[in-house]
Amino acid sequence: MLNRPTHSLAPAPVAKTDRGLGWRPNGRLAVLFAAMAVALLVVGGRMVHVQAFLTDEYAVEFGKTREKFEEIPALTGRILSAEGIELARDVRVYNVTAHYRWLEIPADEKWLRGEALSRLDPKARRKPDRVRDEVARLTAQRQQMWERLAVAAEVGPRDVRERRMEIQRRTERIHRDVSERLAARREERESVGVTVSDSEAAWWEQALDQVRVVLTTPPQRGTYPDLEIEEQLAYHPVLSNVSHDVAVEIESHPERYPGLRIEHGTRREYTHGRLAPHLVGYRQPIDGDEIARRQLEFPNGDPLDYQPGDRVGVAGLERQYERHLRGLRGLRKLVVNRRGEVLRTEIVRNPRDGRDLELTLHAGLQAAGERLLDETLSADEPIDEVTGKPLPVPVGGSLIALDVRTGAVLAAVSAPGFDINDIVGHDAAAWERINADSRKPLFSRVTHATLPPGSVFKVLSATALLQSGHIQPERDYFCQGFLDQPERHRCMIFSHHGVGHGNCDVVEALARSCNVYFFAAARRAGSSEPLLDWASRFEFGQPTGIDLPGELRGNLPVGRAGRETFGQADRRGRETRAEQRDRAERGRVDGDTLGLAIGQATLTVTPLQVARMMAAVANGGNLVTPHLAETSGPTVVSEDVTDDRGESLGVTIPDPHPIPDLSRGTLDLVRRGLRQVVEHPQGTGFKTVRMKEVAIAGKSGTAETGNLRPDHAWFAGYVPADNPRIAFVVVLEHAGSGGHAAGPVAKKLVQAMLAQGVLMPRTPGPSAN
């Protein structure tokens, strides 16, 4: 080099004509400067290009949105009484939800700055003072929004703040747990990594391993400050069940509530929870097993779109008409930014609300009937209105009133009852109280109580024995109080007073409830087949078809040779008296046949079956199908009827159909007997049921229960007796005498019909006897 030290005695170097660039230091500096200038020029040019030509492209990427969908709940249809009273309804529920970043206390600085920048134009973003002002404005807006919400919703600011803090603590805990799990997973990966760092490895292997570690190992930090979890991008409920006005205020002024949204839902209400609970039923969240079953049944999609959390009818009309009442949810599209905030919404599919179910049930009469039975069951010591003696306290009861021409149910009471709201509200104390009640308040006695009918069944026995010729209307039978032996097969009057009814025809036997008359007639029949045949024609032993789930059929005994056809029974009815007497003497009539004639033996019926029998006698021999859905309105849809695709089908109530071969003469005799029950001085309902306002026809029944327990008390009939419109039945379990215990309740029921305007009193005139 030119400036290196040299010895003075050394020979001078030989001069060269070209020493290269190394001989010129300024040249080397120029080359270095040029290289740096080119690099800076490239970077600067790229910056200019980005700012001038790619701003919009980057802004689009920053403002990129995504779509998601949320469901819009549909209302379940209402259940309305005949007067239009709402027995069950869905109400809309409005919940206020807030985006997490809008409810944080204090606001996240990074989010706050990003939100402020998104509100500024590109030029303003480069001015720090403008950014600071926008951050301050946004902070003030957050504070004002929460203050405004507290005032609109009429809640304390402290309560709102506490709810925000609760959500924030939960979200931060989740964020911390996720961060710790990710850190633990990273450490686990590092602990199992293998590097080639042995001193024996070649230098190039060690260098290659170091490069791999540098390129593949994430930054060494204990936490994840940039981690964002789903909860930090979501909306959280801060206020539940706000008023409709608050929901409208928030939705119509998004500029005032930028971080808030209204979440729509529904709630089932039973505003008259104690009115007809066994009929109305209730709804509960559908369980997972039912959803899985429907997924198997409908692999291409559930037509009713059941999802976890949906409410489904589990009892009563709510269950029976689930398909009719259920609505189908809609769908809403949400456009959200990269921070999860909703920018706009769009309705993709409107929800379809369920249809209302209009009932034949008269709410006023139903409520009156419930009060009657509640008073009867709660009496400490019921008193016999006739004798003044105490009566047993009934353990349960039921009461029914239905239209004799159409079968429309006007009232159907099961007592004791319960409040539906105690069931759907999950009130633990109420649930424990209901379960502890030995009278079984949840038990629907109208359709599920199967009891021996006692003498009420003599209406059927008289019909069967008249039709089969084993009772001659013009012939009297002398009742001595017992059939053969004083200890067996006797009348109630003989058990109490030691006397019989004397001479009786069929009308008097019904009016005075003479057991011996029907014992003798059943023995003349020679077997139970005529009784069973006509019981089958009246459709005892099978459900009435009422539109309530789970109706029981009762028990109709089967004869020794099986159930005979109508023709076989008619031929048996044409036997001569000598043939009948001969068969009876050969012992073909057993105790069960005699017991069946007076509604005992193994026969059991439901109150609804007895009411239907009375309606058939009253309307001229037509069997009606009891129903609660109003058939004159829109077609209703039943739970159990679908087509092959699972689509619901319309259901209509069957028309009344005549009882085969029932003669008008037989009906006339039976009706006369039922009217004499109430109007004849010796009738079993004369002192307890007769009214001057309206003529009543009916039959009492006292059904033995065994086990030394009090008898079941029945009274069934129809009103008005001369122009029947409504059939009714009252049964009190273990209440004693039918005429003395159930009769007064039946009378009060008819009085309630008059008071509610369901019946009109008769005009003054001579009484028809």
PDB file of N, CA, C and O in Angstrom, residues 678-730:
ATOM      1  N   VAL A 678    -134.649 -37.260  38.920  1.00  0.00           N
ATOM      2  CA  VAL A 678    -134.563 -35.930  39.507  1.00  0.00           C
ATOM      3  C   VAL A 678    -135.931 -35.390  39.900  1.00  0.00           C
ATOM      4  O   VAL A 678    -136.072 -34.698  40.916  1.00  0.00           O
ATOM      5  N   GLU A 679    -136.987 -35.761  39.165  1.00  0.00           N
ATOM      6  CA  GLU A 679    -138.286 -35.120  39.374  1.00  0.00           C
ATOM      7  C   GLU A 679    -139.245 -35.936  40.237  1.00  0.00           C
ATOM      8  O   GLU A 679    -140.193 -35.371  40.800  1.00  0.00           O
ATOM      9  N   HIS A 680    -139.051 -37.241  40.359  1.00  0.00           N
ATOM     10  CA  HIS A 680    -139.951 -38.060  41.176  1.00  0.00           C
ATOM     11  C   HIS A 680    -139.532 -37.958  42.635  1.00  0.00           C
ATOM     12  O   HIS A 680    -138.350 -37.992  42.956  1.00  0.00           O
ATOM     13  N   PRO A 681    -140.468 -37.831  43.556  1.00  0.00           N
ATOM     14  CA  PRO A 681    -140.113 -37.692  44.979  1.00  0.00           C
ATOM     15  C   PRO A 681    -139.265 -38.838  45.511  1.00  0.00           C
ATOM     16  O   PRO A 681    -138.514 -38.648  46.479  1.00  0.00           O
ATOM     17  N   GLN A 682    -139.388 -40.009  44.892  1.00  0.00           N
ATOM     18  CA  GLN A 682    -138.567 -41.135  45.342  1.00  0.00           C
ATOM     19  C   GLN A 682    -137.312 -41.322  44.490  1.00  0.00           C
ATOM     20  O   GLN A 682    -136.561 -42.275  44.680  1.00  0.00           O
ATOM     21  N   GLY A 683    -137.070 -40.397  43.556  1.00  0.00           N
ATOM     22  CA  GLY A 683    -135.857 -40.475  42.747  1.00  0.00           C
ATOM     23  C   GLY A 683    -134.624 -40.160  43.571  1.00  0.00           C
ATOM     24  O   GLY A 683    -134.662 -39.373  44.517  1.00  0.00           O
ATOM     25  N   THR A 684    -133.505 -40.784  43.177  1.00  0.00           N
ATOM     26  CA  THR A 684    -132.278 -40.626  43.976  1.00  0.00           C
ATOM     27  C   THR A 684    -131.676 -39.229  43.875  1.00  0.00           C
ATOM     28  O   THR A 684    -130.801 -38.877  44.672  1.00  0.00           O
ATOM     29  N   GLY A 685    -132.137 -38.431  42.925  1.00  0.00           N
ATOM     30  CA  GLY A 685    -131.620 -37.068  42.820  1.00  0.00           C
ATOM     31  C   GLY A 685    -132.658 -36.015  43.125  1.00  0.00           C
ATOM     32  O   GLY A 685    -132.391 -34.822  42.930  1.00  0.00           O
ATOM     33  N   PHE A 686    -133.843 -36.412  43.609  1.00  0.00           N
ATOM     34  CA  PHE A 686    -134.935 -35.460  43.821  1.00  0.00           C
ATOM     35  C   PHE A 686    -134.558 -34.388  44.852  1.00  0.00           C
ATOM     36  O   PHE A 686    -134.800 -33.193  44.638  1.00  0.00           O
ATOM     37  N   LYS A 687    -133.962 -34.782  45.961  1.00  0.00           N
ATOM     38  CA  LYS A 687    -133.676 -33.838  47.041  1.00  0.00           C
ATOM     39  C   LYS A 687    -132.368 -33.078  46.857  1.00  0.00           C
ATOM     40  O   LYS A 687    -132.156 -32.052  47.511  1.00  0.00           O
ATOM     41  N   THR A 688    -131.505 -33.557  45.976  1.00  0.00           N
ATOM     42  CA  THR A 688    -130.169 -32.935  45.881  1.00  0.00           C
ATOM     43  C   THR A 688    -129.882 -32.302  44.521  1.00  0.00           C
ATOM     44  O   THR A 688    -128.960 -31.481  44.420  1.00  0.00           O
ATOM     45  N   VAL A 689    -130.639 -32.651  43.490  1.00  0.00           N
ATOM     46  CA  VAL A 689    -130.305 -32.188  42.141  1.00  0.00           C
ATOM     47  C   VAL A 689    -131.397 -31.304  41.539  1.00  0.00           C
ATOM     48  O   VAL A 689    -131.117 -30.415  40.738  1.00  0.00           O
ATOM     49  N   ARG A 690    -132.663 -31.537  41.903  1.00  0.00           N
ATOM     50  CA  ARG A 690    -133.775 -30.864  41.238  1.00  0.00           C
ATOM     51  C   ARG A 690    -133.677 -29.349  41.371  1.00  0.00           C
ATOM     52  O   ARG A 690    -133.312 -28.812  42.416  1.00  0.00           O
ATOM     53  N   MET A 691    -133.984 -28.650  40.259  1.00  0.00           N
ATOM     54  CA  MET A 691    -133.979 -27.193  40.203  1.00  0.00           C
ATOM     55  C   MET A 691    -135.256 -26.714  39.537  1.00  0.00           C
ATOM     56  O   MET A 691    -135.805 -27.383  38.662  1.00  0.00           O
ATOM     57  N   LYS A 692    -135.711 -25.534  39.936  1.00  0.00           N
ATOM     58  CA  LYS A 692    -136.893 -24.976  39.295  1.00  0.00           C
ATOM     59  C   LYS A 692    -136.541 -24.233  38.013  1.00  0.00           C
ATOM     60  O   LYS A 692    -137.390 -24.038  37.146  1.00  0.00           O
ATOM     61  N   GLU A 693    -135.247 -23.805  37.866  1.00  0.00           N
ATOM     62  CA  GLU A 693    -134.858 -23.008  36.700  1.00  0.00           C
ATOM     63  C   GLU A 693    -134.746 -23.828  35.427  1.00  0.00           C
ATOM     64  O   GLU A 693    -134.950 -23.319  34.321  1.00  0.00           O
ATOM     65  N   VAL A 694    -134.400 -25.102  35.548  1.00  0.00           N
ATOM     66  CA  VAL A 694    -134.188 -25.940  34.372  1.00  0.00           C
ATOM     67  C   VAL A 694    -134.442 -27.395  34.740  1.00  0.00           C
ATOM     68  O   VAL A 694    -134.168 -27.823  35.862  1.00  0.00           O
ATOM     69  N   ALA A 695    -135.017 -28.142  33.811  1.00  0.00           N
ATOM     70  CA  ALA A 695    -135.277 -29.570  34.031  1.00  0.00           C
ATOM     71  C   ALA A 695    -133.994 -30.360  33.782  1.00  0.00           C
ATOM     72  O   ALA A 695    -133.325 -30.182  32.770  1.00  0.00           O
ATOM     73  N   ILE A 696    -133.689 -31.250  34.713  1.00  0.00           N
ATOM     74  CA  ILE A 696    -132.462 -32.043  34.651  1.00  0.00           C
ATOM     75  C   ILE A 696    -132.830 -33.516  34.568  1.00  0.00           C
ATOM     76  O   ILE A 696    -133.730 -33.985  35.271  1.00  0.00           O
ATOM     77  N   ALA A 697    -132.148 -34.253  33.722  1.00  0.00           N
ATOM     78  CA  ALA A 697    -132.260 -35.711  33.664  1.00  0.00           C
ATOM     79  C   ALA A 697    -130.903 -36.277  34.035  1.00  0.00           C
ATOM     80  O   ALA A 697    -129.865 -35.748  33.610  1.00  0.00           O
ATOM     81  N   GLY A 698    -130.886 -37.345  34.804  1.00  0.00           N
ATOM     82  CA  GLY A 698    -129.585 -37.875  35.211  1.00  0.00           C
ATOM     83  C   GLY A 698    -129.697 -39.203  35.916  1.00  0.00           C
ATOM     84  O   GLY A 698    -130.791 -39.758  36.086  1.00  0.00           O
ATOM     85  N   LYS A 699    -128.567 -39.702  36.335  1.00  0.00           N
ATOM     86  CA  LYS A 699    -128.503 -40.977  37.049  1.00  0.00           C
ATOM     87  C   LYS A 699    -127.376 -40.908  38.058  1.00  0.00           C
ATOM     88  O   LYS A 699    -126.249 -40.507  37.748  1.00  0.00           O
ATOM     89  N   SER A 700    -127.708 -41.321  39.286  1.00  0.00           N
ATOM     90  CA  SER A 700    -126.705 -41.399  40.339  1.00  0.00           C
ATOM     91  C   SER A 700    -126.017 -42.758  40.279  1.00  0.00           C
ATOM     92  O   SER A 700    -126.521 -43.711  39.695  1.00  0.00           O
ATOM     93  N   GLY A 701    -124.845 -42.807  40.888  1.00  0.00           N
ATOM     94  CA  GLY A 701    -124.113 -44.069  40.954  1.00  0.00           C
ATOM     95  C   GLY A 701    -123.245 -44.106  42.190  1.00  0.00           C
ATOM     96  O   GLY A 701    -122.562 -43.129  42.504  1.00  0.00           O
ATOM     97  N   THR A 702    -123.330 -45.237  42.902  1.00  0.00           N
ATOM     98  CA  THR A 702    -122.493 -45.441  44.078  1.00  0.00           C
ATOM     99  C   THR A 702    -121.719 -46.724  43.846  1.00  0.00           C
ATOM    100  O   THR A 702    -122.276 -47.822  43.932  1.00  0.00           O
ATOM    101  N   ALA A 703    -120.446 -46.584  43.501  1.00  0.00           N
ATOM    102  CA  ALA A 703    -119.640 -47.729  43.078  1.00  0.00           C
ATOM    103  C   ALA A 703    -118.784 -48.236  44.229  1.00  0.00           C
ATOM    104  O   ALA A 703    -117.990 -47.487  44.809  1.00  0.00           O
ATOM    105  N   GLU A 704    -118.977 -49.517  44.538  1.00  0.00           N
ATOM    106  CA  GLU A 704    -118.189 -50.120  45.610  1.00  0.00           C
ATOM    107  C   GLU A 704    -116.731 -50.252  45.171  1.00  0.00           C
ATOM    108  O   GLU A 704    -116.433 -50.546  44.014  1.00  0.00           O
ATOM    109  N   THR A 705    -115.820 -50.046  46.138  1.00  0.00           N
ATOM    110  CA  THR A 705    -114.388 -50.072  45.831  1.00  0.00           C
ATOM    111  C   THR A 705    -113.645 -51.182  46.557  1.00  0.00           C
ATOM    112  O   THR A 705    -112.515 -51.504  46.184  1.00  0.00           O
ATOM    113  N   GLY A 706    -114.232 -51.765  47.593  1.00  0.00           N
ATOM    114  CA  GLY A 706    -113.548 -52.803  48.349  1.00  0.00           C
ATOM    115  C   GLY A 706    -112.529 -52.237  49.305  1.00  0.00           C
ATOM    116  O   GLY A 706    -112.323 -51.025  49.423  1.00  0.00           O
ATOM    117  N   ASN A 707    -111.845 -53.135  50.021  1.00  0.00           N
ATOM    118  CA  ASN A 707    -110.798 -52.759  50.976  1.00  0.00           C
ATOM    119  C   ASN A 707    -111.300 -51.805  52.048  1.00  0.00           C
ATOM    120  O   ASN A 707    -110.547 -51.017  52.600  1.00  0.00           O
ATOM    121  N   LEU A 708    -112.606 -51.895  52.321  1.00  0.00           N
ATOM    122  CA  LEU A 708    -113.222 -51.082  53.378  1.00  0.00           C
ATOM    123  C   LEU A 708    -113.078 -49.582  53.142  1.00  0.00           C
ATOM    124  O   LEU A 708    -113.207 -48.785  54.073  1.00  0.00           O
ATOM    125  N   ARG A 709    -112.860 -49.202  51.910  1.00  0.00           N
ATOM    126  CA  ARG A 709    -112.749 -47.780  51.584  1.00  0.00           C
ATOM    127  C   ARG A 709    -114.121 -47.268  51.143  1.00  0.00           C
ATOM    128  O   ARG A 709    -114.957 -48.030  50.634  1.00  0.00           O
ATOM    129  N   PRO A 710    -114.386 -45.963  51.308  1.00  0.00           N
ATOM    130  CA  PRO A 710    -115.687 -45.420  50.886  1.00  0.00           C
ATOM    131  C   PRO A 710    -115.900 -45.610  49.388  1.00  0.00           C
ATOM    132  O   PRO A 710    -114.962 -45.727  48.598  1.00  0.00           O
ATOM    133  N   ASP A 711    -117.186 -45.636  49.005  1.00  0.00           N
ATOM    134  CA  ASP A 711    -117.550 -45.834  47.605  1.00  0.00           C
ATOM    135  C   ASP A 711    -117.215 -44.594  46.770  1.00  0.00           C
ATOM    136  O   ASP A 711    -117.060 -43.481  47.289  1.00  0.00           O
ATOM    137  N   HIS A 712    -117.127 -44.804  45.441  1.00  0.00           N
ATOM    138  CA  HIS A 712    -117.025 -43.687  44.509  1.00  0.00           C
ATOM    139  C   HIS A 712    -118.428 -43.141  44.253  1.00  0.00           C
ATOM    140  O   HIS A 712    -119.382 -43.904  44.077  1.00  0.00           O
ATOM    141  N   ALA A 713    -118.535 -41.819  44.215  1.00  0.00           N
ATOM    142  CA  ALA A 713    -119.829 -41.165  44.021  1.00  0.00           C
ATOM    143  C   ALA A 713    -119.910 -40.606  42.603  1.00  0.00           C
ATOM    144  O   ALA A 713    -119.039 -39.829  42.181  1.00  0.00           O
ATOM    145  N   TRP A 714    -120.986 -40.984  41.866  1.00  0.00           N
ATOM    146  CA  TRP A 714    -121.203 -40.528  40.492  1.00  0.00           C
ATOM    147  C   TRP A 714    -122.544 -39.817  40.378  1.00  0.00           C
ATOM    148  O   TRP A 714    -123.502 -40.151  41.081  1.00  0.00           O
ATOM    149  N   PHE A 715    -122.606 -38.862  39.507  1.00  0.00           N
ATOM    150  CA  PHE A 715    -123.883 -38.366  39.011  1.00  0.00           C
ATOM    151  C   PHE A 715    -123.636 -37.861  37.588  1.00  0.00           C
ATOM    152  O   PHE A 715    -122.771 -37.018  37.354  1.00  0.00           O
ATOM    153  N   ALA A 716    -124.419 -38.427  36.657  1.00  0.00           N
ATOM    154  CA  ALA A 716    -124.275 -38.078  35.243  1.00  0.00           C
ATOM    155  C   ALA A 716    -125.648 -37.820  34.665  1.00  0.00           C
ATOM    156  O   ALA A 716    -126.641 -38.426  35.092  1.00  0.00           O
ATOM    157  N   GLY A 717    -125.718 -36.920  33.669  1.00  0.00           N
ATOM    158  CA  GLY A 717    -127.016 -36.624  33.068  1.00  0.00           C
ATOM    159  C   GLY A 717    -126.888 -35.640  31.931  1.00  0.00           C
ATOM    160  O   GLY A 717    -125.825 -35.493  31.312  1.00  0.00           O
ATOM    161  N   TYR A 718    -127.990 -34.936  31.665  1.00  0.00           N
ATOM    162  CA  TYR A 718    -127.999 -33.923  30.615  1.00  0.00           C
ATOM    163  C   TYR A 718    -129.060 -32.880  30.929  1.00  0.00           C
ATOM    164  O   TYR A 718    -130.008 -33.118  31.696  1.00  0.00           O
ATOM    165  N   VAL A 719    -128.884 -31.695  30.340  1.00  0.00           N
ATOM    166  CA  VAL A 719    -129.821 -30.583  30.522  1.00  0.00           C
ATOM    167  C   VAL A 719    -129.979 -29.836  29.201  1.00  0.00           C
ATOM    168  O   VAL A 719    -129.056 -29.837  28.381  1.00  0.00           O
ATOM    169  N   PRO A 720    -131.106 -29.171  29.014  1.00  0.00           N
ATOM    170  CA  PRO A 720    -132.388 -29.378  29.704  1.00  0.00           C
ATOM    171  C   PRO A 720    -132.948 -30.767  29.375  1.00  0.00           C
ATOM    172  O   PRO A 720    -132.700 -31.309  28.296  1.00  0.00           O
ATOM    173  N   ALA A 721    -133.732 -31.316  30.274  1.00  0.00           N
ATOM    174  CA  ALA A 721    -134.240 -32.667  30.076  1.00  0.00           C
ATOM    175  C   ALA A 721    -135.177 -32.746  28.888  1.00  0.00           C
ATOM    176  O   ALA A 721    -135.250 -33.784  28.213  1.00  0.00           O
ATOM    177  N   ASP A 722    -135.935 -31.668  28.619  1.00  0.00           N
ATOM    178  CA  ASP A 722    -136.908 -31.706  27.534  1.00  0.00           C
ATOM    179  C   ASP A 722    -136.315 -31.281  26.188  1.00  0.00           C
ATOM    180  O   ASP A 722    -136.928 -31.494  25.148  1.00  0.00           O
ATOM    181  N   ASN A 723    -135.172 -30.666  26.195  1.00  0.00           N
ATOM    182  CA  ASN A 723    -134.506 -30.270  24.943  1.00  0.00           C
ATOM    183  C   ASN A 723    -133.007 -30.318  25.177  1.00  0.00           C
ATOM    184  O   ASN A 723    -132.335 -29.299  25.300  1.00  0.00           O
ATOM    185  N   PRO A 724    -132.436 -31.521  25.215  1.00  0.00           N
ATOM    186  CA  PRO A 724    -131.054 -31.688  25.685  1.00  0.00           C
ATOM    187  C   PRO A 724    -130.042 -30.903  24.857  1.00  0.00           C
ATOM    188  O   PRO A 724    -130.070 -30.916  23.629  1.00  0.00           O
ATOM    189  N   ARG A 725    -129.138 -30.249  25.578  1.00  0.00           N
ATOM    190  CA  ARG A 725    -128.042 -29.523  24.927  1.00  0.00           C
ATOM    191  C   ARG A 725    -126.687 -29.917  25.478  1.00  0.00           C
ATOM    192  O   ARG A 725    -125.718 -29.998  24.734  1.00  0.00           O
ATOM    193  N   ILE A 726    -126.615 -30.148  26.784  1.00  0.00           N
ATOM    194  CA  ILE A 726    -125.324 -30.403  27.417  1.00  0.00           C
ATOM    195  C   ILE A 726    -125.413 -31.670  28.264  1.00  0.00           C
ATOM    196  O   ILE A 726    -126.312 -31.801  29.105  1.00  0.00           O
ATOM    197  N   ALA A 727    -124.502 -32.587  28.028  1.00  0.00           N
ATOM    198  CA  ALA A 727    -124.344 -33.762  28.885  1.00  0.00           C
ATOM    199  C   ALA A 727    -123.249 -33.468  29.904  1.00  0.00           C
ATOM    200  O   ALA A 727    -122.292 -32.741  29.616  1.00  0.00           O
ATOM    201  N   PHE A 728    -123.377 -34.037  31.085  1.00  0.00           N
ATOM    202  CA  PHE A 728    -122.401 -33.762  32.132  1.00  0.00           C
ATOM    203  C   PHE A 728    -122.174 -35.009  32.976  1.00  0.00           C
ATOM    204  O   PHE A 728    -122.988 -35.941  32.979  1.00  0.00           O
ATOM    205  N   VAL A 729    -121.080 -35.024  33.679  1.00  0.00           N
ATOM    206  CA  VAL A 729    -120.773 -36.091  34.629  1.00  0.00           C
ATOM    207  C   VAL A 729    -119.948 -35.497  35.754  1.00  0.00           C
ATOM    208  O   VAL A 729    -119.107 -34.626  35.537  1.00  0.00           O
ATOM    209  N   VAL A 730    -120.231 -35.961  36.973  1.00  0.00           N
ATOM    210  CA  VAL A 730    -119.454 -35.609  38.158  1.00  0.00           C
ATOM    211  C   VAL A 730    -119.085 -36.908  38.857  1.00  0.00           C
ATOM    212  O   VAL A 730    -119.960 -37.754  39.088  1.00  0.00           O
TER     213      VAL A 730
END
